[in-house]
Coordinates of C-alpha atoms and ligand atoms in Angstrom, one line a residue:
M24 CA -14.3 13.3 -16.7
L25 CA -12.4 13.0 -13.4
K26 CA -10.7 16.3 -14.1
K27 CA -14.2 18.0 -14.2
I28 CA -15.0 16.4 -10.8
V29 CA -11.7 17.6 -9.4
V30 CA -12.2 21.2 -10.7
K31 CA -15.8 21.3 -9.3
E32 CA -14.5 20.3 -5.9
I33 CA -11.6 22.9 -6.1
R34 CA -14.1 25.7 -7.0
K35 CA -16.1 25.1 -3.8
S36 CA -13.2 25.9 -1.5
G37 CA -10.4 27.3 -3.7
F38 CA -8.2 24.3 -3.4
I39 CA -8.0 20.6 -2.6
T40 CA -5.3 19.1 -0.5
F41 CA -2.9 16.7 -2.2
D42 CA -4.1 13.6 -0.3
R43 CA -7.7 14.4 -1.5
F44 CA -6.3 14.7 -5.1
V45 CA -4.7 11.3 -4.7
E46 CA -7.9 9.8 -3.2
L47 CA -9.9 11.1 -6.2
S48 CA -7.2 10.0 -8.7
L49 CA -6.9 6.5 -7.4
Y50 CA -10.2 5.7 -5.8
H51 CA -13.0 7.7 -7.3
P52 CA -15.7 5.0 -7.5
E53 CA -16.2 5.3 -11.2
F54 CA -13.1 6.9 -12.7
G55 CA -10.3 6.2 -10.2
Y56 CA -7.1 4.6 -11.4
Y57 CA -7.6 1.5 -9.2
T58 CA -11.4 1.4 -9.2
K59 CA -12.5 1.9 -12.8
K60 CA -13.1 -1.2 -14.8
R61 CA -10.0 -1.9 -17.0
V62 CA -10.1 -3.2 -20.5
K63 CA -7.3 -5.7 -20.8
N64 CA -4.4 -4.7 -22.9
V65 CA -5.9 -1.3 -23.6
L66 CA -5.1 0.3 -20.3
G67 CA -2.3 -1.8 -18.8
E68 CA -1.2 -1.6 -15.2
D69 CA 1.7 0.7 -14.6
F70 CA 3.5 -1.5 -12.2
I71 CA 4.2 -5.2 -11.6
T72 CA 4.2 -6.6 -8.1
A73 CA 6.1 -9.5 -6.6
P74 CA 3.1 -12.0 -6.7
E75 CA 2.6 -11.0 -10.4
L76 CA 6.2 -11.6 -11.1
T77 CA 6.6 -15.2 -9.8
S78 CA 4.5 -17.7 -7.7
A79 CA 7.7 -18.3 -5.7
F80 CA 6.9 -15.1 -3.7
G81 CA 3.6 -16.4 -2.5
K82 CA 5.0 -19.9 -1.8
V83 CA 7.7 -18.6 0.4
L84 CA 5.1 -16.5 2.3
A85 CA 2.7 -19.5 2.6
F86 CA 5.4 -21.7 4.2
Y87 CA 6.5 -18.8 6.5
I88 CA 2.9 -18.4 7.7
K89 CA 2.7 -22.1 8.3
K90 CA 5.9 -22.0 10.4
K91 CA 4.6 -19.0 12.4
Y92 CA 1.2 -20.7 12.9
Q93 CA 3.0 -23.6 14.6
E94 CA 5.1 -21.2 16.7
L95 CA 2.4 -18.7 17.7
K96 CA -0.6 -21.0 17.8
L97 CA -2.7 -18.5 15.9
P98 CA -5.7 -19.6 13.8
L99 CA -4.7 -20.4 10.2
R100 CA -6.8 -17.6 8.9
I101 CA -5.5 -15.0 6.5
L102 CA -6.6 -11.4 5.9
E103 CA -4.9 -10.0 2.8
L104 CA -5.0 -6.2 2.6
G105 CA -5.3 -4.9 -1.0
G106 CA -5.5 -8.3 -2.9
G107 CA -5.3 -6.6 -6.3
K108 CA -5.6 -9.2 -9.1
G109 CA -5.6 -12.1 -6.7
F110 CA -2.3 -13.8 -7.5
L111 CA -1.2 -14.1 -3.9
I112 CA -4.5 -15.9 -3.0
K113 CA -3.8 -18.6 -5.5
D114 CA -0.1 -19.1 -4.5
I115 CA -0.8 -19.2 -0.8
T116 CA -3.9 -21.4 -1.0
D117 CA -2.2 -23.8 -3.4
S118 CA 0.6 -24.2 -0.9
I119 CA -1.1 -24.5 2.4
S120 CA -4.5 -25.3 3.7
V121 CA -6.1 -22.1 5.1
D122 CA -9.2 -22.1 7.3
K123 CA -10.5 -18.9 5.9
Y124 CA -9.1 -16.3 3.4
T125 CA -10.4 -12.8 3.5
V126 CA -9.4 -10.1 1.0
L127 CA -9.9 -6.5 1.6
E128 CA -9.9 -4.8 -1.8
V129 CA -11.9 -1.9 -3.3
R130 CA -11.5 -3.4 -6.8
E131 CA -13.9 -6.0 -8.0
K132 CA -13.1 -9.6 -7.4
P133 CA -11.6 -11.2 -10.4
N134 CA -13.9 -13.9 -11.9
W135 CA -11.4 -16.7 -11.6
I136 CA -11.1 -16.3 -7.8
D137 CA -13.3 -18.6 -5.8
G138 CA -13.8 -19.6 -2.2
V139 CA -12.5 -16.4 -0.6
N140 CA -14.3 -13.8 1.4
W141 CA -13.9 -10.6 -0.7
I142 CA -14.7 -7.4 1.2
S143 CA -14.4 -3.8 0.1
S144 CA -14.5 -2.1 3.4
L145 CA -13.2 -2.8 7.0
S146 CA -16.7 -2.4 8.2
D147 CA -17.5 -5.8 6.6
L148 CA -14.8 -7.5 8.7
G149 CA -15.8 -9.1 11.9
E150 CA -13.5 -9.8 14.8
F151 CA -10.3 -11.3 13.4
S152 CA -7.5 -13.5 14.7
G153 CA -4.8 -14.9 12.4
F154 CA -2.4 -13.6 9.8
I155 CA -2.6 -10.3 8.0
V156 CA -0.5 -9.9 4.8
A157 CA -0.1 -6.7 2.8
N158 CA 2.0 -6.4 -0.3
E159 CA 2.3 -2.9 -1.8
F160 CA -0.8 -1.9 0.1
F161 CA 0.4 0.9 2.3
D162 CA 2.0 2.8 -0.6
A163 CA -1.4 2.9 -2.3
F164 CA -2.9 5.2 0.4
P165 CA -3.6 8.8 -0.2
F166 CA -0.7 11.0 1.0
K167 CA 0.0 14.7 1.6
R168 CA 3.2 16.2 0.3
I169 CA 4.9 18.2 3.0
V170 CA 7.7 20.6 2.2
K171 CA 10.1 22.5 4.5
R172 CA 10.8 26.1 3.6
G173 CA 12.6 28.5 5.9
K174 CA 11.9 26.6 9.1
K175 CA 8.2 26.2 8.4
H176 CA 6.3 23.2 7.0
Y177 CA 4.0 23.6 4.0
E178 CA 1.7 21.2 2.2
V179 CA 1.1 21.0 -1.5
V180 CA -2.5 21.8 -2.5
V181 CA -4.1 21.7 -6.0
T182 CA -5.7 24.8 -7.3
E183 CA -7.2 25.8 -10.7
D184 CA -6.6 28.6 -13.1
R185 CA -8.9 28.9 -16.2
G186 CA -9.2 25.1 -16.5
F187 CA -5.6 24.3 -15.7
L188 CA -4.6 22.6 -12.4
K189 CA -1.7 24.0 -10.5
E190 CA 0.2 23.2 -7.3
E191 CA 0.5 25.7 -4.5
L192 CA 1.9 25.6 -1.0
I193 CA -0.1 26.5 2.1
E194 CA 1.2 26.4 5.7
F195 CA 0.9 23.0 7.4
E196 CA 0.2 23.1 11.1
G197 CA 0.0 19.3 11.7
E198 CA 2.7 17.0 13.0
V199 CA 5.4 15.8 10.6
P200 CA 7.0 12.5 11.7
C201 CA 10.3 13.3 10.1
S202 CA 13.0 16.0 10.6
L203 CA 13.3 17.6 7.2
N204 CA 16.1 19.7 5.8
E205 CA 15.4 22.9 4.0
G206 CA 13.6 22.2 0.7
E207 CA 13.0 18.5 1.3
E208 CA 9.7 17.0 0.6
Y209 CA 8.0 14.3 2.7
P210 CA 5.0 12.1 1.7
L211 CA 2.8 11.9 4.7
F212 CA 0.5 8.9 4.2
M213 CA -3.0 9.0 5.6
W214 CA -2.8 5.6 7.4
K215 CA -4.0 6.6 10.9
D216 CA -7.7 6.1 10.7
F217 CA -7.4 2.9 8.8
L218 CA -5.0 1.4 11.4
W219 CA -7.3 2.4 14.3
E220 CA -10.2 0.8 12.6
L221 CA -8.2 -2.4 11.7
S222 CA -6.8 -2.7 15.2
E223 CA -10.3 -2.5 16.7
K224 CA -11.2 -5.7 14.8
I225 CA -8.1 -7.6 15.7
K226 CA -7.8 -9.9 18.7
R227 CA -4.5 -11.7 18.0
A228 CA -2.7 -11.3 14.7
Y229 CA 0.7 -11.4 13.0
L230 CA 1.0 -8.7 10.4
I231 CA 3.5 -9.0 7.6
V232 CA 4.0 -5.9 5.4
F233 CA 6.0 -5.8 2.1
D234 CA 6.6 -2.5 0.6
Y235 CA 9.2 -0.2 -0.9
G236 CA 10.5 2.2 1.6
N237 CA 13.3 4.3 2.8
S238 CA 14.4 6.5 5.7
C239 CA 12.6 9.8 6.0
G240 CA 14.3 12.5 4.0
E241 CA 14.9 10.0 1.2
L242 CA 11.3 9.4 0.3
S243 CA 10.1 10.4 -3.1
F244 CA 6.6 11.0 -4.7
R245 CA 6.2 9.4 -8.1
A246 CA 3.7 9.3 -10.9
Y247 CA 3.6 6.4 -13.4
R248 CA 1.8 5.7 -16.6
S249 CA 2.6 2.8 -19.0
N250 CA 5.6 1.9 -16.9
R251 CA 7.2 5.4 -17.3
L252 CA 7.7 8.2 -14.8
V253 CA 5.5 11.1 -15.9
N254 CA 4.9 14.6 -14.6
D255 CA 1.6 15.5 -16.2
Y256 CA -0.4 13.8 -13.4
L257 CA -2.4 17.0 -12.9
E258 CA -3.8 16.6 -16.4
K259 CA -4.2 12.8 -16.9
I260 CA -6.2 12.2 -13.7
G261 CA -7.4 8.6 -13.2
E262 CA -4.9 7.4 -15.8
T263 CA -1.8 7.9 -13.6
D264 CA -0.6 5.9 -10.7
L265 CA 0.4 8.2 -7.8
T266 CA 2.6 6.6 -5.2
A267 CA 5.4 7.3 -2.8
S268 CA 8.0 5.4 -0.7
V269 CA 6.9 4.1 2.7
D270 CA 8.4 5.6 5.9
F271 CA 8.7 2.3 7.9
T272 CA 9.6 4.2 11.0
Y273 CA 6.4 6.1 10.9
L274 CA 4.3 3.1 9.9
R275 CA 5.9 1.1 12.8
S276 CA 5.1 3.9 15.3
L277 CA 1.5 4.0 14.2
L278 CA 1.2 0.2 14.5
E279 CA 2.7 0.4 18.0
K280 CA 0.2 3.1 18.9
V281 CA -2.7 0.8 18.0
G282 CA -1.4 -2.1 20.0
F283 CA 1.0 -4.1 17.7
K284 CA 4.5 -5.0 19.0
F285 CA 7.5 -4.7 16.7
V286 CA 9.0 -8.1 15.7
S287 CA 11.4 -7.3 12.8
L288 CA 12.2 -5.1 9.8
K289 CA 14.5 -6.4 7.1
P290 CA 15.2 -6.1 3.3
Q291 CA 12.8 -8.2 1.2
S292 CA 15.8 -10.1 -0.3
S293 CA 16.9 -11.3 3.2
F294 CA 13.3 -12.4 4.0
L295 CA 13.1 -14.4 0.8
L296 CA 16.5 -16.0 1.1
E297 CA 16.2 -16.8 4.8
N298 CA 13.0 -18.6 4.0
G299 CA 14.4 -20.7 1.1
I300 CA 13.0 -19.0 -2.0
E301 CA 15.4 -21.2 -4.1
R302 CA 13.2 -24.3 -3.3
F303 CA 10.4 -22.7 -5.3
L304 CA 12.2 -21.5 -8.3
K305 CA 12.1 -23.2 -11.7
P306 CA 14.8 -22.4 -14.3
S307 CA 12.3 -20.3 -16.2
D308 CA 11.8 -18.2 -13.0
V309 CA 15.4 -17.0 -12.9
P310 CA 14.9 -13.5 -14.5
A311 CA 11.9 -12.9 -12.2
A312 CA 13.9 -14.0 -9.2
L313 CA 16.7 -11.7 -10.1
T314 CA 14.3 -8.7 -10.2
L315 CA 12.7 -9.9 -7.0
L316 CA 16.0 -10.4 -5.1
V317 CA 18.3 -7.8 -6.6
D318 CA 16.2 -4.8 -7.7
M319 CA 13.0 -5.1 -5.6
G320 CA 15.0 -7.1 -2.9
R321 CA 17.0 -4.0 -2.0
K322 CA 14.3 -1.4 -2.3
F323 CA 11.6 -3.4 -0.6
K324 CA 11.4 -4.1 3.1
V325 CA 9.5 -6.5 5.2
L326 CA 8.0 -5.3 8.5
E327 CA 6.6 -7.9 11.0
V328 CA 4.5 -7.0 14.0
L329 CA 2.3 -8.9 16.4
K330 CA -0.9 -8.0 18.3
E331 CA -1.8 -10.2 21.2
V332 CA -4.7 -10.1 23.6
S333 CA -4.1 -7.7 26.4
P334 CA -3.7 -9.7 29.7
F335 CA -5.7 -7.0 31.5
Ligands
SAM418 C1 -0.3 -1.6 -5.6 S1 -1.7 -2.6 -5.5 C2 -1.1 -4.2 -4.9 C3 -2.0 -5.3 -5.2 C4 -1.5 -6.7 -4.6 N1 -1.3 -6.7 -3.2 C5 -0.2 -7.2 -5.4 O1 0.8 -7.3 -4.7 O2 -0.3 -7.4 -6.6 C6 -2.6 -2.0 -4.1 C7 -4.0 -2.5 -4.0 O3 -4.5 -2.1 -2.7 C8 -5.9 -1.7 -2.9 N2 -6.2 -0.8 -1.8 C9 -5.5 0.3 -1.4 N3 -6.1 0.9 -0.4 C10 -7.2 0.2 -0.1 C11 -8.2 0.3 1.0 N4 -8.1 1.3 1.9 N5 -9.1 -0.7 1.0 C12 -9.1 -1.7 0.1 N6 -8.2 -1.8 -0.9 C13 -7.3 -0.9 -1.0 C14 -5.9 -1.1 -4.3 O4 -7.2 -1.1 -4.9 C15 -4.9 -2.0 -5.1 O5 -5.5 -3.0 -5.7

């Protein structure tokens, strides 16, 4: 079904850009990977996130927020970007008493979640001061795929030939925030407009971003289905998770442009160990903790930035 919609859009202008393809694949209101209603155990998620792995992740974060609240004297309000299935809400609100918890999430609110302000668009958010948390949110944005060939930059677009979708390259004139070597590919995430809109609503806030990332030049695009890497993502549209590693240098530069100040960037394992994750681990959590600290701990990073009211 989604493929028909994609083909119709391609036929209007000859191609669609890869970020538009990702947007339709993940967020088409009816058939998108994230937005369609899922039947439990029939179509499983293709990833497991830290809050789904163990409640220790959310507990560490909750006590860290409490510590920062005392230090920065910010309101104890939380805005969670991309709340997913709601696990983090429970672990944070079970650990500390929060004045207001808002979740920005395009998916429907799970039935078991109560007492939070669930919004699907930033336009529903009023002026905000407090803490903003984002776990695996920025990697779920639409992205372009930029390729360097013979000193020029090209972007991948999706075209159609007798019902089959194909990838082609067209010249890319925009700015690429990474110096690429010949043949290298770069996932250029479409974060700009979202960050401008978010920043306009923020008076004072401390933002904590958890995501898997790398240095530019080492960032790969990946397609997953049923926990496996797949390459038939042009065919199984809406059934495949499309994602890429986050370029934290670029994300930081955009956040600075919209008024946030850099505080720190560190591996997720350091963040969790420095904030005493062992206090929250039960013996049965050990396998999950190993994944969190060893595997995810190395690939994931934590970026912290602060926005304060301008003194002028
Ligand atoms: C990879 S999931 C992570 C979910 C959750 N944070 C966790 O750790 O389990 C990313 C989530 O962000 C949501 N999302 C991505 N972009 C969004 C946007 N612009 N507005 C609202 N929700 C968004 C998706 O629907 C998805 O549920």
